[in-house]
Amino acid sequence: MPAKVYSPFYPDTGGLSLKEKLLEIKSAFMDYFKEREAEINGSLLAVLSGENLLLLGPPGTAKTQLAKNICQSIEGGNFFNYLLTSFSTPEEIFGPLSLKALEEDEFRRKIEGCLPTAHIALLDEIFKASSAILNSLLTILNEHKYHNGRELVDVPLLSVFGASNELPDENESLEALYDRFLFRYRLAYIQDEENFRSLLFRSPEEFKPAASIRISAIYGLREHAKNLPVDPDVEIIVTELRKSLQLQEIEISDRRWRKVIQVLRVAACSSGCPAVDRTMVLLLQHMLWNLPEERETIRKTVFEFAISGGISTEKLRQEAEDLRAAVSIALKNELPVKVICDSCGEEFRLRQEIETHHISHPNHSYTLKTEVASRIYPYDNLVREIDSLQEAAGKASILPQARKEVFEKELKALADRVERVKYRLEEERELLKSLMEANIWLSTLDRNEALLLHDTRSIELSELNDLISKSRSMLGLQSWQTQLESRPVKEVRKQEMEKKEIENVSVPDSGSTVNSFMKGIGSRFKLR
């Protein structure tokens, strides 16, 4: 009979499912620890995924209390807490030497109650650890093993919380230690006045977990998450994100990339999601930075790629502005009436031709022939008169029909691309909201920022349509928006989208990831 596979979507022994327990635990933590939602999410996710977490910040920001209470939420969990100094000895962390073992000529420690037997540990001022502690500590963090004399002990650690007021100095050993902490958070004192008053006058003295999670359930979750599929668009986003960070001279090791993908699987599995979707990618902002000054750059880049797959409206805007400039130049350069040099009889069609002629013959005057009359002007007066005629004509009927048709075709092609991207964004918004509601690891700030970024993109596309309409108006063409409004919007969009299958939509010049991203989104729609 096949072994039962643990599923986080259903209760393992009756009662609440793992997801429901996590939501209860998170709610209780956020009620007690104000302005720590992201850190709470990261702490729980670090424990579930078996990764380590670093808390950077000044004393008195509840780093120790948070780690201790996370351990209280683990049924049967052992907690180890120690403040390290440069004088700390291995005995303080790994246990005293066993006198009985020494009598038998064996070097062995009594590890009970120390780091090698803990499920969750907090090592305060971790970067002050001595070299004698570091060697064993790196093995524990990396392999979850401890060499106790001749015996190789399996360490039951779910996660190690490191705390420090500052980053380590340039030291090869400390850099190796720093790299073992996948999750990284920078804490500050409470900012909001109401939260501050609640901390002082309304919060209970002691924190009480709302629920607890069995250690066996955590191991079951990890095993189940190993086989969870990753959406195609997530693969594309992560690949392009890595390229973008490399261009910004931010390097992340291959080991860290492998670890973060497994964390995303655990995040999706514990949220009850059938696959790793791109809202999970937003969690990478806490796992990729090395220096505090990189945090905002990485956060912005992660959001740009996770929302709409890195579609850049900037390139579309640049093309729209270039086209408008080209139309403007062409209209100004094309003469509204016939102009002939009164001195040499040369006829001109473009303003540039008159300018070139004037440079060679500064004393020549010019005849401007209109349907009403013809008048002779010196060069400066001629230029003012041409400007006046072009303004009066609205710059709409000056270009030859062939040139106008070229501009019209280019503007129509650009408008089509903008409309397809806009259609995608509108379709994507509902999907995005649905995915974020299922993702229990996103903070309220992240959810709001993601939707704001999405809506900002939609506004930018509407502004692009206005820019295109102005160019069409300059040419005396019907507004593209007016053409769309003359038919039902759904019908227009349906006809546009029927030209391309969802998986093969091409939106040129709007970012290197767009075509591939659209394929990924197509697969995500199918998953729905």
Coordinates of C-alpha atoms in Angstrom, one line a residue:
M1 CA 0.0 0.0 0.0
P2 CA 1.5 3.4 -1.0
A3 CA 2.6 5.7 1.8
K4 CA 0.2 8.5 2.7
V5 CA 1.5 11.8 1.2
Y6 CA 1.0 14.7 3.6
S7 CA -0.9 17.6 2.1
P8 CA -0.9 21.1 3.6
F9 CA -4.3 21.9 2.2
Y10 CA -6.1 19.6 4.6
P11 CA -5.9 18.8 8.3
D12 CA -3.4 16.1 9.0
T13 CA -5.0 14.8 12.2
G14 CA -8.3 16.7 12.2
G15 CA -9.0 20.3 13.1
L16 CA -7.5 23.2 11.2
S17 CA -5.5 22.9 8.1
L18 CA -1.9 24.1 8.1
K19 CA -2.9 27.2 6.1
E20 CA -5.7 28.1 8.6
K21 CA -3.2 27.6 11.5
L22 CA -0.7 29.8 9.8
L23 CA -3.3 32.5 9.3
E24 CA -4.3 32.4 13.0
I25 CA -0.6 32.5 14.1
K26 CA 0.1 35.5 11.8
S27 CA -2.9 37.4 13.0
A28 CA -2.0 37.0 16.6
F29 CA 1.6 38.0 15.9
M30 CA 0.5 41.2 14.0
D31 CA -1.8 42.2 16.8
Y32 CA 1.0 42.0 19.3
F33 CA 4.1 43.0 17.2
K34 CA 3.3 46.3 15.6
E35 CA 4.8 47.3 12.2
R36 CA 6.4 43.9 11.9
E37 CA 4.2 42.2 9.3
A38 CA 7.0 41.5 6.7
E39 CA 9.3 40.3 9.5
I40 CA 6.6 38.0 10.9
N41 CA 5.9 36.5 7.5
G42 CA 9.6 36.0 6.8
S43 CA 10.2 34.4 10.2
L44 CA 7.4 31.9 9.8
L45 CA 8.4 31.1 6.2
A46 CA 12.1 30.7 7.2
V47 CA 11.1 28.1 9.8
L48 CA 8.8 26.3 7.3
S49 CA 11.4 26.2 4.5
G50 CA 14.4 25.4 6.8
E51 CA 16.3 28.6 6.0
N52 CA 18.0 31.1 8.3
L53 CA 17.0 34.7 9.0
L54 CA 19.0 37.8 9.9
L55 CA 17.5 40.8 11.7
L56 CA 19.5 44.0 11.5
G57 CA 18.6 46.8 13.7
P58 CA 19.2 48.7 16.9
P59 CA 18.6 47.2 20.4
G60 CA 15.0 47.2 21.7
T61 CA 13.3 46.4 18.4
A62 CA 11.8 43.0 19.7
K63 CA 14.3 40.8 17.8
T64 CA 14.7 38.3 20.7
Q65 CA 11.0 38.3 21.6
L66 CA 9.9 37.7 18.0
A67 CA 12.3 34.7 17.6
K68 CA 11.3 33.2 21.0
N69 CA 7.6 33.5 20.3
I70 CA 8.0 32.0 16.8
C71 CA 9.5 29.0 18.7
Q72 CA 6.5 28.9 21.0
S73 CA 4.3 28.4 17.9
I74 CA 6.2 25.1 17.1
E75 CA 4.7 22.2 19.1
G76 CA 7.5 20.6 21.1
G77 CA 10.0 23.1 19.8
N78 CA 13.2 23.8 21.8
F79 CA 14.5 27.4 21.8
F80 CA 18.2 28.4 22.3
N81 CA 19.2 32.0 22.8
Y82 CA 22.7 33.5 23.3
L83 CA 24.4 36.8 23.1
L84 CA 27.7 36.4 21.5
T85 CA 30.8 38.4 22.2
S86 CA 34.4 38.2 21.0
F87 CA 35.2 36.3 24.2
S88 CA 32.4 33.7 23.9
T89 CA 33.7 30.1 24.0
P90 CA 32.4 27.0 22.2
E91 CA 31.3 25.6 25.6
E92 CA 28.7 28.4 25.9
I93 CA 27.1 27.5 22.5
F94 CA 27.7 23.8 22.0
G95 CA 27.8 22.6 25.5
P96 CA 30.5 21.8 28.2
L97 CA 33.0 19.0 27.7
S98 CA 31.9 15.6 29.1
L99 CA 34.1 14.6 32.0
K100 CA 33.0 11.0 31.7
A101 CA 34.0 11.0 28.0
L102 CA 37.5 12.5 28.9
E103 CA 38.1 9.6 31.3
E104 CA 37.7 7.3 28.3
D105 CA 40.0 9.5 26.2
E106 CA 37.2 10.9 24.1
F107 CA 36.5 14.6 23.3
R108 CA 32.8 14.9 23.5
R109 CA 30.4 17.7 24.7
K110 CA 27.2 17.5 26.7
I111 CA 25.0 19.2 24.0
E112 CA 21.6 18.9 25.7
G113 CA 19.9 22.3 26.1
C114 CA 22.5 23.9 23.7
L115 CA 22.5 24.9 20.0
P116 CA 22.9 21.3 18.6
T117 CA 19.6 20.2 20.2
A118 CA 17.5 23.3 19.5
H119 CA 14.7 23.6 16.9
I120 CA 14.9 27.4 16.7
A121 CA 17.9 29.5 17.9
L122 CA 18.6 33.2 18.2
L123 CA 22.2 34.2 18.2
D124 CA 22.4 37.9 19.1
E125 CA 25.4 39.9 17.8
I126 CA 26.2 36.9 15.7
F127 CA 29.0 38.6 13.8
K128 CA 31.0 38.8 17.0
A129 CA 31.5 35.1 17.1
S130 CA 35.1 33.9 17.6
S131 CA 36.8 31.8 15.0
A132 CA 36.6 28.8 17.4
I133 CA 32.8 29.0 17.2
L134 CA 32.5 29.9 13.6
N135 CA 33.8 26.6 12.1
S136 CA 31.3 24.5 13.9
L137 CA 28.5 27.1 13.4
L138 CA 29.0 27.1 9.6
T139 CA 28.7 23.3 9.5
I140 CA 25.5 23.5 11.6
L141 CA 24.0 26.2 9.4
N142 CA 24.9 24.6 6.1
E143 CA 24.5 20.9 6.7
H144 CA 22.5 20.7 10.0
K145 CA 25.3 18.5 11.3
Y146 CA 27.5 18.8 14.4
H147 CA 30.8 16.9 15.0
N148 CA 30.6 15.9 18.6
G149 CA 33.9 14.1 19.0
R150 CA 33.8 11.0 16.8
E151 CA 30.1 11.2 16.5
L152 CA 28.3 13.1 13.7
V153 CA 25.1 14.4 15.2
D154 CA 22.0 15.4 13.2
V155 CA 20.9 18.9 14.4
P156 CA 17.1 19.3 14.5
L157 CA 17.3 23.1 13.7
L158 CA 14.4 24.4 11.7
S159 CA 15.9 27.8 11.6
V160 CA 18.6 30.0 13.1
F161 CA 17.7 33.7 13.7
G162 CA 20.7 35.9 13.7
A163 CA 20.6 39.4 15.1
S164 CA 23.0 42.3 14.8
N165 CA 23.2 46.0 15.0
E166 CA 25.5 46.2 12.0
L167 CA 26.8 44.2 9.1
P168 CA 30.0 42.2 9.4
D169 CA 33.4 43.8 8.4
E170 CA 35.2 42.5 5.4
N171 CA 36.3 39.1 6.6
E172 CA 36.1 35.9 4.6
S173 CA 34.8 33.8 7.5
L174 CA 32.1 36.4 8.4
E175 CA 31.1 36.8 4.8
A176 CA 30.6 33.0 4.6
L177 CA 28.4 33.2 7.7
Y178 CA 26.4 36.1 6.4
D179 CA 25.7 34.2 3.2
R180 CA 24.0 31.4 5.2
F181 CA 21.2 33.8 6.1
L182 CA 18.8 33.7 3.2
F183 CA 16.2 36.0 4.7
R184 CA 17.3 39.5 5.6
Y185 CA 15.4 42.3 7.3
R186 CA 16.3 45.7 8.6
L187 CA 14.2 46.7 11.7
A188 CA 13.5 50.2 13.0
Y189 CA 11.6 51.6 16.0
I190 CA 7.8 51.9 15.7
Q191 CA 6.9 55.0 13.6
D192 CA 3.1 55.3 13.9
E193 CA 1.8 57.1 17.0
E194 CA -1.2 54.9 17.4
N195 CA 0.9 51.7 17.2
F196 CA 3.3 53.3 19.7
R197 CA 0.4 54.0 22.2
S198 CA -0.9 50.5 21.7
L199 CA 2.5 49.0 22.5
L200 CA 2.7 51.0 25.7
F201 CA -0.9 50.9 27.0
R202 CA -3.0 48.3 25.2
S203 CA -0.8 45.3 24.3
P204 CA -0.8 42.4 26.9
E205 CA 2.4 41.9 28.8
E206 CA 3.0 38.4 27.5
F207 CA 2.5 37.0 24.0
K208 CA 0.3 33.9 23.7
P209 CA 0.4 32.0 20.4
A210 CA -3.0 31.4 18.8
A211 CA -2.1 28.0 17.5
S212 CA 0.8 25.7 17.1
I213 CA 2.3 23.7 14.3
R214 CA 3.7 20.2 14.6
I215 CA 7.3 19.6 13.6
S216 CA 6.1 16.6 11.6
A217 CA 3.8 18.9 9.6
I218 CA 6.7 21.2 8.7
Y219 CA 8.7 18.3 7.4
G220 CA 5.7 17.1 5.5
L221 CA 5.2 20.5 4.0
R222 CA 8.8 20.6 2.8
E223 CA 8.5 17.2 1.2
H224 CA 5.3 18.1 -0.5
A225 CA 6.6 21.4 -1.8
K226 CA 9.6 19.8 -3.6
N227 CA 7.4 18.6 -6.4
L228 CA 5.2 21.7 -6.7
P229 CA 5.3 23.1 -10.3
V230 CA 6.5 26.6 -11.1
D231 CA 4.5 28.7 -13.5
P232 CA 6.3 29.4 -16.9
D233 CA 6.0 33.1 -16.4
V234 CA 7.8 32.8 -13.0
E235 CA 10.8 31.1 -14.7
I236 CA 10.9 33.9 -17.2
I237 CA 10.6 36.6 -14.6
V238 CA 13.4 35.1 -12.4
T239 CA 15.7 34.7 -15.4
E240 CA 15.2 38.3 -16.5
L241 CA 15.4 39.6 -13.0
R242 CA 18.8 38.0 -12.6
K243 CA 20.0 39.7 -15.8
S244 CA 18.7 43.0 -14.7
L245 CA 20.4 42.8 -11.3
Q246 CA 23.7 41.8 -13.0
L247 CA 23.5 44.9 -15.2
Q248 CA 23.1 46.9 -11.9
E249 CA 26.2 45.1 -10.6
I250 CA 24.3 43.1 -8.0
E251 CA 25.5 39.5 -8.0
I252 CA 23.6 36.7 -6.3
S253 CA 25.2 33.3 -6.1
D254 CA 23.7 30.3 -7.8
R255 CA 23.3 28.6 -4.4
R256 CA 21.1 31.4 -3.2
W257 CA 19.0 31.3 -6.4
R258 CA 18.4 27.6 -5.9
K259 CA 17.4 28.2 -2.3
V260 CA 15.0 31.0 -3.0
I261 CA 13.1 28.9 -5.6
Q262 CA 12.6 26.2 -3.0
V263 CA 11.4 28.8 -0.5
L264 CA 8.9 30.0 -3.1
R265 CA 7.6 26.4 -3.5
V266 CA 7.1 26.2 0.3
A267 CA 5.4 29.6 0.2
A268 CA 3.0 28.5 -2.5
C269 CA 2.4 25.1 -1.0
S270 CA 1.6 26.5 2.5
S271 CA -0.8 29.0 0.9
G272 CA -2.7 26.2 -0.8
C273 CA -1.7 27.2 -4.3
P274 CA -1.4 24.6 -7.1
A275 CA 1.8 26.2 -8.4
V276 CA 4.4 28.9 -7.7
D277 CA 2.8 32.0 -9.3
R278 CA 4.4 35.4 -9.8
T279 CA 3.0 37.0 -6.7
M280 CA 5.4 34.7 -4.8
V281 CA 8.3 36.4 -6.7
L282 CA 7.6 39.6 -4.6
L283 CA 9.1 37.7 -1.6
L284 CA 12.5 37.8 -3.3
Q285 CA 12.9 41.4 -2.1
H286 CA 13.9 40.0 1.3
M287 CA 16.3 37.4 0.0
L288 CA 18.5 39.0 -2.6
W289 CA 20.1 42.1 -1.1
N290 CA 23.6 42.0 0.4
L291 CA 24.0 45.7 1.4
P292 CA 21.2 47.8 3.0
E293 CA 21.6 50.4 0.2
E294 CA 20.6 47.7 -2.3
R295 CA 17.3 47.0 -0.7
E296 CA 15.2 49.7 -2.4
T297 CA 16.8 49.0 -5.8
I298 CA 16.1 45.3 -5.5
R299 CA 12.6 45.9 -4.2
K300 CA 11.8 48.2 -7.1
T301 CA 13.3 45.8 -9.7
V302 CA 11.4 42.8 -8.2
F303 CA 8.1 44.6 -8.4
E304 CA 8.7 45.8 -11.9
F305 CA 9.3 42.3 -13.1
A306 CA 6.6 40.5 -11.0
I307 CA 3.9 43.0 -12.1
S308 CA 3.2 42.7 -15.8
G309 CA 6.4 40.8 -16.4
G310 CA 8.6 43.8 -16.7
I311 CA 6.6 45.5 -19.4
S312 CA 8.1 48.9 -19.9
T313 CA 5.8 51.7 -21.0
E314 CA 8.8 53.9 -21.3
K315 CA 9.9 52.5 -24.7
L316 CA 6.3 52.8 -26.0
R317 CA 6.2 56.4 -24.8
Q318 CA 9.5 57.1 -26.4
E319 CA 8.3 55.8 -29.7
A320 CA 5.1 57.8 -29.4
E321 CA 7.0 61.0 -28.7
D322 CA 9.4 60.3 -31.5
L323 CA 6.5 59.9 -33.9
R324 CA 4.9 63.1 -32.7
A325 CA 8.2 65.0 -33.1
A326 CA 8.6 63.5 -36.7
V327 CA 5.0 64.6 -37.6
S328 CA 5.7 68.1 -36.1
I329 CA 8.9 68.5 -38.0
A330 CA 7.4 67.3 -41.3
L331 CA 4.5 69.6 -40.9
K332 CA 6.7 72.6 -40.2
N333 CA 9.1 71.7 -43.0
E334 CA 6.4 71.2 -45.7
L335 CA 5.5 74.7 -47.1
P336 CA 1.7 75.5 -47.1
V337 CA 2.0 77.5 -50.3
K338 CA 4.3 77.9 -53.3
V339 CA 7.4 80.0 -52.7
I340 CA 9.7 81.3 -55.4
C341 CA 13.0 83.3 -55.1
D342 CA 12.2 86.7 -56.6
S343 CA 15.9 87.2 -57.5
C344 CA 16.8 83.9 -59.3
G345 CA 13.4 82.2 -59.9
E346 CA 14.2 79.1 -57.9
E347 CA 11.0 77.3 -56.6
F348 CA 10.9 75.7 -53.1
R349 CA 8.8 73.0 -51.5
L350 CA 10.5 72.7 -48.1
R351 CA 11.5 75.3 -45.5
Q352 CA 14.9 73.7 -45.2
E353 CA 15.4 74.4 -48.9
I354 CA 14.7 78.1 -48.3
E355 CA 17.0 78.2 -45.3
T356 CA 19.8 76.7 -47.3
H357 CA 19.2 79.1 -50.2
H358 CA 19.1 82.1 -47.8
I359 CA 22.6 81.1 -46.3
S360 CA 24.0 81.2 -49.8
H361 CA 22.1 84.3 -50.9
P362 CA 21.3 86.4 -47.8
N363 CA 20.1 89.4 -49.9
H364 CA 17.5 87.6 -52.0
S365 CA 13.8 88.2 -51.5
Y366 CA 11.0 85.8 -52.1
T367 CA 7.5 85.7 -53.7
L368 CA 4.8 83.9 -51.7
K369 CA 2.0 82.8 -54.0
T370 CA -1.5 82.2 -52.4
E371 CA -4.8 81.5 -54.1
V372 CA -5.8 85.1 -53.4
A373 CA -2.6 87.1 -54.2
S374 CA 1.2 87.0 -54.4
R375 CA 3.5 89.2 -52.3
I376 CA 7.3 89.7 -52.1
Y377 CA 8.9 89.3 -48.7
P378 CA 12.4 89.6 -47.3
Y379 CA 13.6 86.3 -45.7
D380 CA 12.6 87.1 -42.0
N381 CA 9.2 88.4 -43.0
L382 CA 8.7 85.3 -45.2
V383 CA 9.3 83.0 -42.2
R384 CA 6.8 84.8 -40.0
E385 CA 4.2 84.7 -42.8
I386 CA 4.7 80.9 -43.4
D387 CA 4.3 80.3 -39.6
S388 CA 1.1 82.3 -39.6
L389 CA -0.3 80.3 -42.6
Q390 CA 0.6 77.0 -41.0
E391 CA -1.1 78.0 -37.7
A392 CA -4.2 79.1 -39.6
A393 CA -4.2 75.8 -41.6
G394 CA -3.9 73.8 -38.3
K395 CA -0.9 72.0 -39.8
A396 CA -3.4 69.4 -41.1
S397 CA -3.5 69.7 -44.9
I398 CA 0.1 70.4 -45.8
L399 CA 1.7 67.0 -46.2
P400 CA 1.3 65.1 -49.4
Q401 CA -1.1 62.2 -49.1
A402 CA 1.6 59.5 -49.5
R403 CA 3.6 60.9 -46.5
K404 CA 0.4 61.3 -44.4
E405 CA -0.5 57.7 -45.1
V406 CA 3.0 56.5 -43.9
F407 CA 2.5 58.4 -40.6
E408 CA -1.0 57.1 -40.2
K409 CA 0.2 53.5 -40.7
E410 CA 2.9 53.9 -38.1
L411 CA 0.6 55.6 -35.6
K412 CA -2.0 52.8 -36.1
A413 CA 0.6 50.1 -35.5
L414 CA 1.7 51.8 -32.3
A415 CA -1.9 52.3 -31.1
D416 CA -2.5 48.6 -31.7
R417 CA 0.4 47.6 -29.5
V418 CA -0.7 50.0 -26.8
E419 CA -4.2 48.7 -26.9
R420 CA -3.0 45.0 -26.7
V421 CA -0.9 45.8 -23.6
K422 CA -3.8 47.7 -22.1
Y423 CA -6.1 44.9 -22.7
R424 CA -3.6 42.5 -21.1
L425 CA -3.3 44.7 -18.0
E426 CA -7.0 44.9 -17.5
E427 CA -7.4 41.1 -17.8
E428 CA -4.4 40.7 -15.6
R429 CA -5.7 42.9 -12.7
E430 CA -8.4 40.5 -11.7
L431 CA -6.0 37.6 -11.9
L432 CA -3.4 39.5 -9.9
K433 CA -5.9 40.3 -7.1
S434 CA -7.0 36.7 -7.0
L435 CA -3.5 35.4 -6.8
M436 CA -2.6 37.9 -4.0
E437 CA -5.6 37.0 -2.0
A438 CA -4.4 33.3 -2.0
N439 CA -0.8 34.3 -1.1
I440 CA -0.7 34.4 2.7
W441 CA 2.9 35.7 2.8
L442 CA 2.5 39.1 1.2
S443 CA 2.3 42.1 3.5
T444 CA -0.5 44.6 3.2
L445 CA 2.1 47.1 2.0
D446 CA 3.2 44.8 -0.8
R447 CA -0.3 44.1 -1.9
N448 CA -1.2 47.8 -2.1
E449 CA 2.0 48.6 -3.9
A450 CA 1.6 45.9 -6.4
L451 CA -1.9 47.1 -7.4
L452 CA -0.8 50.7 -7.4
L453 CA 2.0 49.9 -9.8
H454 CA -0.4 48.0 -12.0
D455 CA -2.9 50.9 -12.1
T456 CA 0.0 53.3 -12.7
R457 CA 0.9 51.3 -15.8
S458 CA -2.8 51.5 -17.0
I459 CA -2.7 55.3 -16.5
E460 CA 0.5 55.5 -18.5
L461 CA -1.0 53.6 -21.4
S462 CA -4.0 55.9 -21.4
E463 CA -1.6 58.9 -21.6
L464 CA 0.1 57.2 -24.5
N465 CA -3.3 57.0 -26.3
D466 CA -3.7 60.7 -25.8
L467 CA -0.3 61.3 -27.2
I468 CA -1.1 59.2 -30.3
S469 CA -4.4 61.0 -30.7
K470 CA -2.6 64.4 -30.7
S471 CA -0.3 63.3 -33.5
R472 CA -3.3 62.1 -35.5
S473 CA -5.1 65.4 -34.9
M474 CA -2.0 67.3 -36.2
L475 CA -2.3 65.3 -39.4
G476 CA -6.0 66.0 -39.7
L477 CA -6.9 62.3 -39.0
Q478 CA -9.7 60.9 -37.0
S479 CA -8.7 60.2 -33.4
W480 CA -7.8 56.6 -32.7
Q481 CA -9.8 56.8 -29.5
T482 CA -12.8 58.1 -31.5
Q483 CA -12.5 55.1 -33.9
L484 CA -12.5 52.7 -30.9
E485 CA -15.5 54.5 -29.3
S486 CA -17.5 54.1 -32.5
R487 CA -17.6 50.3 -31.8
P488 CA -18.3 48.5 -28.5
V489 CA -15.0 48.2 -26.6
K490 CA -15.3 44.4 -26.1
E491 CA -15.8 43.9 -29.8
V492 CA -12.8 46.0 -30.6
R493 CA -10.6 44.2 -28.2
K494 CA -11.9 40.8 -29.2
Q495 CA -11.1 41.5 -32.8
E496 CA -7.6 42.7 -31.9
M497 CA -6.9 39.7 -29.7
E498 CA -8.3 37.2 -32.3
K499 CA -5.4 38.2 -34.6
K500 CA -3.0 36.6 -32.1
E501 CA -3.5 33.6 -29.8
I502 CA -3.0 34.4 -26.1
E503 CA 0.2 32.4 -26.0
N504 CA 1.7 34.2 -29.0
V505 CA 0.8 37.8 -28.5
S506 CA 3.7 40.0 -29.6
V507 CA 4.1 43.5 -28.2
P508 CA 7.3 44.8 -29.8
D509 CA 9.6 47.4 -28.3
S510 CA 8.0 47.3 -24.9
G511 CA 10.6 45.4 -23.0
S512 CA 12.7 42.3 -23.6
T513 CA 10.6 40.0 -21.5
V514 CA 7.2 40.8 -22.9
N515 CA 6.7 38.2 -25.6
S516 CA 7.9 35.4 -23.3
F517 CA 5.9 36.8 -20.4
M518 CA 2.7 36.8 -22.4
K519 CA 3.2 33.0 -23.1
G520 CA 3.5 32.5 -19.3
I521 CA 0.4 34.5 -18.6
G522 CA -1.5 32.5 -21.2
S523 CA -0.6 29.3 -19.3
R524 CA -1.7 30.9 -16.0
F525 CA -5.1 31.7 -17.5
K526 CA -5.4 28.0 -18.4
L527 CA -4.6 27.1 -14.8
R528 CA -7.7 29.1 -13.7

